[in-house]
Every structure is written in C-alpha cells, then in structure tokens.
Coordinates of C-alpha atoms in Angstrom, one line a residue:
X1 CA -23.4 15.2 -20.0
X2 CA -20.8 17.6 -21.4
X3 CA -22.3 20.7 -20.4
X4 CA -23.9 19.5 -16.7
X5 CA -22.5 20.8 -13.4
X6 CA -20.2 18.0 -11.5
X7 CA -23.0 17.6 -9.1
X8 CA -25.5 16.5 -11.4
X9 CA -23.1 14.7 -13.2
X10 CA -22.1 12.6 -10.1
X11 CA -25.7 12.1 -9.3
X12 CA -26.3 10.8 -12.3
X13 CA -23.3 8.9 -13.4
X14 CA -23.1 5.9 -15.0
X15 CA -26.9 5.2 -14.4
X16 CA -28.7 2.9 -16.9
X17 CA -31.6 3.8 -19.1
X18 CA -35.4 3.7 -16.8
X19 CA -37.1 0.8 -16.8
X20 CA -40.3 0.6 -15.2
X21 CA -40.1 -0.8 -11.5
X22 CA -36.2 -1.7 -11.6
X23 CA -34.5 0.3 -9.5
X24 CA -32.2 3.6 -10.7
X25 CA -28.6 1.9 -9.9
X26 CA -29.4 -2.2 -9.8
X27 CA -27.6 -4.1 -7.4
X28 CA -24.4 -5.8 -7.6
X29 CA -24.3 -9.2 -10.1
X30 CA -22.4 -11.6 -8.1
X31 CA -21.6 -14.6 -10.8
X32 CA -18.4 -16.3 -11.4
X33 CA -20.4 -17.3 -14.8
X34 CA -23.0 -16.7 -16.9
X35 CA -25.4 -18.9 -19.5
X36 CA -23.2 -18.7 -22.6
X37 CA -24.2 -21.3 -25.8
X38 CA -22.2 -21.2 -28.9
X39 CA -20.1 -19.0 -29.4
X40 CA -18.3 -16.7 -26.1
X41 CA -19.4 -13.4 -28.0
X42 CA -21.2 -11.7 -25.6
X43 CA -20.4 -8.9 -23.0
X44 CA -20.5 -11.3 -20.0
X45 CA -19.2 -14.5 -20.1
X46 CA -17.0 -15.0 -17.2
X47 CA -16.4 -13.6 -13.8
X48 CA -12.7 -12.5 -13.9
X49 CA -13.0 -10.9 -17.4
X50 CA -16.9 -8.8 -17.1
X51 CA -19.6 -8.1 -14.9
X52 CA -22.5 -5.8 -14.9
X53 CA -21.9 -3.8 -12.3
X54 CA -18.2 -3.3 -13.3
X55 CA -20.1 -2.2 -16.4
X56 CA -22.4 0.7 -14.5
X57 CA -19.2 1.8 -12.4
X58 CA -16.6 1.7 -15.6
X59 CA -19.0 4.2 -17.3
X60 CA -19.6 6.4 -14.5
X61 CA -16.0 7.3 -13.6
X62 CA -15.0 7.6 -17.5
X63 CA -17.7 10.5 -17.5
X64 CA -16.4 12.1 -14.7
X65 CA -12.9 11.6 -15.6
X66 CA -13.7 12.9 -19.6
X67 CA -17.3 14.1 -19.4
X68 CA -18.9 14.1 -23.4
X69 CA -15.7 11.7 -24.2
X70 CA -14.9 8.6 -26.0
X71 CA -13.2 7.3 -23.0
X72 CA -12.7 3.8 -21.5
X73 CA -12.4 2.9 -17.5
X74 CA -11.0 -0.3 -16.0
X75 CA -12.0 -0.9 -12.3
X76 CA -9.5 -2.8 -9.8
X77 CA -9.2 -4.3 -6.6
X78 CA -7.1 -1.6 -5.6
X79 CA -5.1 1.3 -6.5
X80 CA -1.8 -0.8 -6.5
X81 CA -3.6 -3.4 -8.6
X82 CA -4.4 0.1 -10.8
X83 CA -0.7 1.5 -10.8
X84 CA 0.9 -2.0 -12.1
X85 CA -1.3 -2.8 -14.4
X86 CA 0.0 0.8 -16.4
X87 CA 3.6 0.2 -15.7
X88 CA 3.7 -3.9 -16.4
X89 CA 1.2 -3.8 -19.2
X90 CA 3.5 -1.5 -21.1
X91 CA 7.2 -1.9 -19.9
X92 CA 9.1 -4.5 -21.1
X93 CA 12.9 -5.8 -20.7
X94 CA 15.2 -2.3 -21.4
X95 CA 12.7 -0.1 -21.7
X96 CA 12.9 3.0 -19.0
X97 CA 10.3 4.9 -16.9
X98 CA 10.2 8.0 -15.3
X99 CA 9.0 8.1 -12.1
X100 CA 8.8 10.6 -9.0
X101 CA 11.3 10.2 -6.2
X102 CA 8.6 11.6 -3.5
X103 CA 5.4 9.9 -5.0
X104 CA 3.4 7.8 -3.1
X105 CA 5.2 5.1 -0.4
X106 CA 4.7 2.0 -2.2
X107 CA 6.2 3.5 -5.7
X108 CA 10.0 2.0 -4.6
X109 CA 8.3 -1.3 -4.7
X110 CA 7.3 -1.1 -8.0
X111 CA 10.7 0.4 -8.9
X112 CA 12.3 -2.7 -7.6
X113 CA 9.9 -5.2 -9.3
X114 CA 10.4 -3.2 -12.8
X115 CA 14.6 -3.5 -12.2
X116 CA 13.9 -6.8 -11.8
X117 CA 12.0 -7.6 -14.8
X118 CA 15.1 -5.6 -16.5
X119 CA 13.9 -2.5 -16.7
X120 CA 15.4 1.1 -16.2
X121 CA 13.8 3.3 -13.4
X122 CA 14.8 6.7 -13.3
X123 CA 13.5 9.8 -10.9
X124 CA 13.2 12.9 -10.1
X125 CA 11.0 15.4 -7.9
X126 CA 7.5 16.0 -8.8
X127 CA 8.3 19.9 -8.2
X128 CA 10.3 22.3 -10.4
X129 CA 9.2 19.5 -13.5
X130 CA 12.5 17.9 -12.8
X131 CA 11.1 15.1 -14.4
X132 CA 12.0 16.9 -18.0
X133 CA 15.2 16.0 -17.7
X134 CA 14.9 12.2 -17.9
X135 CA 12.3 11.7 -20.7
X136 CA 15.1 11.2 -23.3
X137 CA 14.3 7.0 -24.8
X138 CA 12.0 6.7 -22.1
X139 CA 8.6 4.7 -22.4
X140 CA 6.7 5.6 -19.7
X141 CA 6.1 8.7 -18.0
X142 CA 4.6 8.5 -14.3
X143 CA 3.4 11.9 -12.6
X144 CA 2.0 12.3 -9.3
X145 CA 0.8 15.8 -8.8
X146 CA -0.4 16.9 -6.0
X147 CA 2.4 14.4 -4.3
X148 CA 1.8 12.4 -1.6
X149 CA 2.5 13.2 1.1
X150 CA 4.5 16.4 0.0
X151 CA 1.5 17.9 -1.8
X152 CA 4.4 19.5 -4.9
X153 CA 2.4 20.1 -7.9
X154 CA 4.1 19.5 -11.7
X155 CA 2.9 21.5 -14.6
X156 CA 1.2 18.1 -17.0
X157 CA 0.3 20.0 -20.0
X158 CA 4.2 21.0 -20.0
X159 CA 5.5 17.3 -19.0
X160 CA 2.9 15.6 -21.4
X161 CA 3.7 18.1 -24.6
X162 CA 7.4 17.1 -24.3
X163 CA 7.3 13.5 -23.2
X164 CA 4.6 12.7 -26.3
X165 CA 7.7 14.7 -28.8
X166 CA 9.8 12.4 -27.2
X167 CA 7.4 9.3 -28.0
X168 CA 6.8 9.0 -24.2
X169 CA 3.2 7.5 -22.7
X170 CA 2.3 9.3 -19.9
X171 CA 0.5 8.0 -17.2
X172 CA -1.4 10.3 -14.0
X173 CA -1.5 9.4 -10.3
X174 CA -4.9 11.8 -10.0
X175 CA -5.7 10.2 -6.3
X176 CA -5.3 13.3 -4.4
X177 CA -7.1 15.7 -6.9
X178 CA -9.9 13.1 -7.9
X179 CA -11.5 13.9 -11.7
X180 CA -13.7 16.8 -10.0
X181 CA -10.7 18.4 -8.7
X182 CA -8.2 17.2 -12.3
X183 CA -8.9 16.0 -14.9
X184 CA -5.3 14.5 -16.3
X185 CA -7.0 12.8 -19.6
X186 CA -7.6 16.5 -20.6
X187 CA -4.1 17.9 -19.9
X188 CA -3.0 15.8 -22.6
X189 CA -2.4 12.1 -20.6
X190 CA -2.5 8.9 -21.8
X191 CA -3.8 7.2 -18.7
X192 CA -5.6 8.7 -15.7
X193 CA -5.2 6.4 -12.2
X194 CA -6.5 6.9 -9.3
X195 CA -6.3 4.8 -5.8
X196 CA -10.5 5.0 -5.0
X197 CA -9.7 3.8 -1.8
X198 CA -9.1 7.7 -0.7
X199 CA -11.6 10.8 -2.2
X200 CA -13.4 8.8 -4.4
X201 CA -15.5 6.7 -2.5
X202 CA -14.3 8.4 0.6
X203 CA -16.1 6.4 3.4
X204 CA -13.1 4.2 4.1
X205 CA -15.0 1.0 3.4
X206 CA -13.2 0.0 0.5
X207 CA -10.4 -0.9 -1.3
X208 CA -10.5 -0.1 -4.9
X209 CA -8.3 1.9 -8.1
X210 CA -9.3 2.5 -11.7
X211 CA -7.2 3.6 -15.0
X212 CA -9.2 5.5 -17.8
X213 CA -7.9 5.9 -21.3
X214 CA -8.9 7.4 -24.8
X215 CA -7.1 5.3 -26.7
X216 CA -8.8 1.9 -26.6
X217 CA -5.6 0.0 -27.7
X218 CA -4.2 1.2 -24.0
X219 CA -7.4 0.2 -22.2
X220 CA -6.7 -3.0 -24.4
X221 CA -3.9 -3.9 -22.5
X222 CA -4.6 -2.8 -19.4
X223 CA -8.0 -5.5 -19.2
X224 CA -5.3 -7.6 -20.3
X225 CA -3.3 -7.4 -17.2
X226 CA -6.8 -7.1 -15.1
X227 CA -7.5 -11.0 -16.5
X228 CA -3.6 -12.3 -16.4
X229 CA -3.6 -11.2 -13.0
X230 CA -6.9 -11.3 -11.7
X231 CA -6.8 -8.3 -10.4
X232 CA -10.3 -7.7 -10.1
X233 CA -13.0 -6.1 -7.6
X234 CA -15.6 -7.8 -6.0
X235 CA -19.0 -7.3 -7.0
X236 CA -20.3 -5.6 -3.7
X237 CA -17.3 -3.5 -3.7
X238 CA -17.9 -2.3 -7.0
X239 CA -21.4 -1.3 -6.3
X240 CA -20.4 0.5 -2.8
X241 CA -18.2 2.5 -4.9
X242 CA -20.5 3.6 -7.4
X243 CA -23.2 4.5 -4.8
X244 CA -20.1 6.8 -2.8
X245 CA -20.0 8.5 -6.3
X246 CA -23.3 10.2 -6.4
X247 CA -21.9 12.3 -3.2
X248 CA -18.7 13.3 -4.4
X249 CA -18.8 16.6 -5.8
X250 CA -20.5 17.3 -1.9
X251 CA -17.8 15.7 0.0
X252 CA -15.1 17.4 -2.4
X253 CA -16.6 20.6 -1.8
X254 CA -16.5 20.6 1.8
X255 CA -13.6 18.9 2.5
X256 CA -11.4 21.9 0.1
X257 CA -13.3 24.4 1.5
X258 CA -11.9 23.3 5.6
X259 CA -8.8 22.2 4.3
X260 CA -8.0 26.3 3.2
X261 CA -9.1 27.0 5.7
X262 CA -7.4 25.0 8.2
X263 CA -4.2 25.7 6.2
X264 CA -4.6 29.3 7.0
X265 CA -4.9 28.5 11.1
X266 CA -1.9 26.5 10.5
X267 CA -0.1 29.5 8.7
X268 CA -0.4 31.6 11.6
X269 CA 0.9 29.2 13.7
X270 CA 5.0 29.7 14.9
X271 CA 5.3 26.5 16.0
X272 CA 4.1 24.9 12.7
X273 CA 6.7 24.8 10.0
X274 CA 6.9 23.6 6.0
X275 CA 3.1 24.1 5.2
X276 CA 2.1 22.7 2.0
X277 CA -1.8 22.7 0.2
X278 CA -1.7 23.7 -3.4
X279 CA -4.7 26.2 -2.8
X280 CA -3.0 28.3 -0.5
X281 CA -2.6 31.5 -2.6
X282 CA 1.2 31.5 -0.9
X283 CA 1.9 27.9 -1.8
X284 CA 4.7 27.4 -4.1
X285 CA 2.9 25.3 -6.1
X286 CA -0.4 27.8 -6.3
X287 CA 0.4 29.5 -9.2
X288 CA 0.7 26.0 -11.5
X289 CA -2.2 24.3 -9.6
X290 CA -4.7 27.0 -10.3
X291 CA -4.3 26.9 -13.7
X292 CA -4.5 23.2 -14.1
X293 CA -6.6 22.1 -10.8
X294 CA -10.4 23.1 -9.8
X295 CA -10.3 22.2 -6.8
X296 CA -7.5 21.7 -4.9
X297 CA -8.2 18.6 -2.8
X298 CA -9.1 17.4 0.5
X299 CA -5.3 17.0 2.5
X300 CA -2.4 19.8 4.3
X301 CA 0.6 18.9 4.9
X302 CA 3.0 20.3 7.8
X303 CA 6.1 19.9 10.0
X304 CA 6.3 20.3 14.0
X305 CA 8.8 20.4 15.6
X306 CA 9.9 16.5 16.4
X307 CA 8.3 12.9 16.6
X308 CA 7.3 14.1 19.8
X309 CA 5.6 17.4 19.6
X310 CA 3.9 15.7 16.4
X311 CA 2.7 12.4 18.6
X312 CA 1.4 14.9 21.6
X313 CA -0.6 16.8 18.7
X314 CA -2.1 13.7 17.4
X315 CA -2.6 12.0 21.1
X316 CA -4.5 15.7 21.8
X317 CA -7.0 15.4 18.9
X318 CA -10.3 14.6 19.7
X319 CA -12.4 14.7 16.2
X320 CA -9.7 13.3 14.1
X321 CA -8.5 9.5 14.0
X322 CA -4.8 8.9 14.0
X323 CA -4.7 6.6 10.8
X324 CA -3.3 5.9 7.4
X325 CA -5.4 6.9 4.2
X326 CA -6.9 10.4 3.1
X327 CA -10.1 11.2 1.4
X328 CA -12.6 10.2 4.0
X329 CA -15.5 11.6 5.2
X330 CA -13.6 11.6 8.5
X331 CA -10.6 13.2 9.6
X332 CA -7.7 11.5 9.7
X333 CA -4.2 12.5 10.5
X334 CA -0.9 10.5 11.0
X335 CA 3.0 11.4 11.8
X336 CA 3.9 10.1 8.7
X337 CA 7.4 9.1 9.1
X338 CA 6.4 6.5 11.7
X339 CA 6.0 3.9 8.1
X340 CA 9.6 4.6 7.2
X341 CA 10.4 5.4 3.2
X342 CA 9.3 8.6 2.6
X343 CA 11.8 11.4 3.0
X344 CA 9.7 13.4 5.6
X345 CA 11.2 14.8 8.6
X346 CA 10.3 13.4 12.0
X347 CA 7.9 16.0 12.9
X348 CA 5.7 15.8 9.4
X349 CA 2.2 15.5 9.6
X350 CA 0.0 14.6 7.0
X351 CA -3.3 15.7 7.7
X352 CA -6.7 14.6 5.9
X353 CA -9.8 16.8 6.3
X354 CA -12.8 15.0 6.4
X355 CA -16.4 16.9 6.1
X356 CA -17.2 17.7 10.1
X357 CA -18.2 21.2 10.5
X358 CA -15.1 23.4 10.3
X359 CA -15.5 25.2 13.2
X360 CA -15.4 22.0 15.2
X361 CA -12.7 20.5 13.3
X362 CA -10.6 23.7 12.9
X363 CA -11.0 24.5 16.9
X364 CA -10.0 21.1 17.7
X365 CA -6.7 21.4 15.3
X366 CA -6.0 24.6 17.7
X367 CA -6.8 23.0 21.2
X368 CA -4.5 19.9 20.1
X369 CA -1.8 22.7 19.0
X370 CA -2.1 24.4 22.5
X371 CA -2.0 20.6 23.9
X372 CA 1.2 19.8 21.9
X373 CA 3.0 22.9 23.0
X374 CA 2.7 22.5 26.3

C-alpha cells in the first residue's frame, strides 16, 4: 500500500482478506474470553490482553502511520492512557525526560507522577528546539509539534538525529497533525502517539489514543503496560474508530483547507492579535513545518483582546460550539485560559475548524468579530 494515495489508503485500511458474504470490516468481537484448550498459544486468549477488532484497527493506523512498513500499533482507551504508557513503560527511578513546557494541559500531571516515581523532568519550549539543550543522560525525549494549544512547531529530524547520538528514545505527540498530515515514525522517532479522541476519528464520539513503533521490543513494552494497567478500549469503541478512518483523508482535507483560510480573515483583522497556524506562509513556524508536515492540520490559534472580548466572540458564534477538544467534524472553539495551566493570555482562543462549508463558517467567524467589538 506503499505507493497508494492517503485516500485510498484510508478507505482501505486495515481491512481483512474477502470472504464471500462476510461483510468488508466485521463488527466489533465483544468477549472477555475465548475457547482456549491446552496450551494459551493463540492470538486471542483473553479480553484485556487481544481482540479482533483491536487486531483490524492496530493494522490500519500502523499503515497509515508507516505505509509499506514493518510497524506495530497498540490501541488505548485514550490518549492519556497512550502518553503514559510511553513514559512509564520506559522510565524508571533516576532516569530523566525531556518534555515541553507548553505541550498539551495534562503533561504537568504526568511530570508530577514521574517526580514521584523518582524521576527527573526537565523542559523547554517546543519552538526554537530548545529542547537540544537538555538531552544530555536523558532517556526519553517527548515532542509535541504542532503544540497545543500554541500551535509552535520543532524541527524532529534535527531533535531525533541528536537525541539518538545521545542514546535518547524519542517519543511524538502527532495529535494535531494526524499520520496524513506527519508522519513522526519517518522523521526518525521511536514512538508515534496520538490522542484519537481529536482528528482521527473526528466525530467526537469517542475517547481513544494509539502508540506505533518499528521496533517491536518498544511495542513489547508498551502492551505490557496496556495489560498491567488495563488500559484498554472497548470493543465498540474500537470499531467506531476504525469505521471514522475510512473518511479521514476527506475530513483532513477540508478542515486545512478552511483553517488557511480562516487564518487569513483573522490576519486582516486589528483587533485580533498573536495568530498562530503552521500553514500560514507568515507563520514563524512555516518554514520548518513545510518541510516536515503535508498538511498542516485542522486548528488556529489567536489572542483578543481580554476574557471579555474573547467570551462576547464565542457567546456571538452561531455555527461553532463553545467546547473543549479539536479535530471534529464540527467547529468548536473555547477561551482557553478559562481551564487554568496553560500559559495563554486571557484573551487566547483556540479555535477548531470543523468541515461546514467555509463560506458559512468563515462569515460567521466575521459576524461574531463585528459582535465582539461592539
């Protein structure tokens, strides 16, 4: 499937052989257990460790993530059930990570469980690839790039070439991007992640995360800390997700094709300050994202002028839904300082566009701006 286009390859993802009158994806195997004499050599013997449609999904995103690959996926009940089970499959007592100071929300969290279990966090901004500076006897390298929610963009061939001399595993937060938009197993990364929640299944239906990995030692581990902590999805889940799949390369498409465009209304607007989306040519972090990203992703990011002027703008919406989450097929924005622990200002609006027609969406974005300044 190498050489297919990402729409066909999304289609057709994952997808077992034909059989006659069975249908093209089967429907999700809900069994805690399964018939199993002698000895527990087969590939489904118990609930929390296999399943077939974990099997179907696994296979899918692993050729999207590395299409024409060796790779190996590991679903998950979430994207935070995804994150951990990199960082505490790996880290132990003394051992250091690297980790972004303006990555996603719940990424202090994890800091504070890791210091607890006696390991070293350090940080640094995902721009400028500050995060050089602190690979030095480090054994994991997280990257988030685009950011969330400032959408800053690291250069992870550069990061991964000198955290690997430094015998450094690097691991991917790819949520934003999605493996249509980046594909961090390629750049040179040890472990791709994404929350599935957001782009990936994009109907905002489920909760669900995944880690791919060449190395199967890695992917080892990581079902290892799927079983120890039963971090696992539910069958239906798992199947909803792969059935989102087979429309992602359309959603993707349309929802980066509004969000330049919305991000050039915004840029003509005086009352709109500190504009961020990687695929605006004037973005600072353009130049690295073009050469790394193909597409650029689905969320703008932006400052008014106060908690006010941002609530009036959001109250004045009509087509978009004031909620958490990004990478639905419906716009959503939210004042995102209103959750506390990211260092955005009052006024900062992070702003999801979903896949309503842009003319709608982008008129609405300007009636609300009238709305807000008024």
């Amino acid at each position: 499937m190498s050489t297919m286009g990402d729409g066909t390859r999304a289609v057709r993802a994952g997808l077992p052989v034909p059989e006659q009158f069975e249908p093209p994806l089967p429907g999700p195997v809900f069994a805690a257990h399964f018939h199993l004499s002698g000895d527990p050599t087969g590939p489904y013997t118990y609930g929390r460790d296999t399943n077939p449609t974990w099997t179907h999904l696994e296979r899918a995103i692993g050729e999207l993530e590395a299409p024409g690959e060796e790779v190996e996926t590991t679903v998950f009940a979430s994207g935070m059930a995804a994150i951990t089970s990199v960082l505490l499959s790996q880290v132990r007592s003394g051992d250091a990570v690297v980790l972004p100071d303006d990555g996603y929300q719940a990424l202090p969290l994890v800091r504070e469980q890791l210091e607890a279990y006696g390991g070293e966090v350090r940080t640094a901004p995902t721009g400028g690839d500050a995060q050089l500076a602190l690979l030095e006897g480090a054994k994991v390298l997280w990257i988030e790039s685009p950011s969330n929610p400032g959408l800053d963009v690291c250069d992870i061939r550069r990061l991964v070439e000198a955290a690997h001399a430094a015998g450094v595993l690097v691991a991917v937060d790819n949520t934003l991007a999605t493996p249509i938009g980046q594909r961090p197993l390629e750049l040179g990364a040890d472990f791709s992640v994404a929350s599935d929640t957001k782009g990936m299944t994009g109907h905002g239906d489920i909760l669900f995360g995944h880690v791919t990995c060449r190395d199967p030692r890695l992917t080892a581990d990581v079902r290892r800390w799927r079983k120890i902590a039963g971090a696992i999805p539910g069958p239906m889940e798992a199947w909803l997700a792969h059935r989102s799949l087979a429309t992602l390369h359309l959603r993707i498409d349309r929802q980066c094709t509004t969000a330049l465009a919305l991000a050039e209304v915004l840029a003509k607007r005086a009352e709109v300050t500190g504009l961020r989306y990687p695929g605006l040519p004037g973005d600072p972090s353009h130049p690295v994202a073009a050469r790394q990203m193909r597409r650029f992703g689905s969320v703008v990011s932006f400052e008014l002028a106060d908690r006010e002027a941002a609530e009036r703008f959001l109250s004045a919406l009509r087509l978009v839904d004031d909620a958490t989450s990004f990478g639905g097929v419906r716009s959503t924005a939210e004042r995102r300082g209103r959750w506390g622990g990211d260092a955005v200002a009052e006024g900062f609006i992070r702003f999801s566009v979903g896949v309503e027609d842009p003319e709608d969406l982008l008129a609405d974005v300007e009636q609300a701006l009238n709305a807000a300044a008024r």
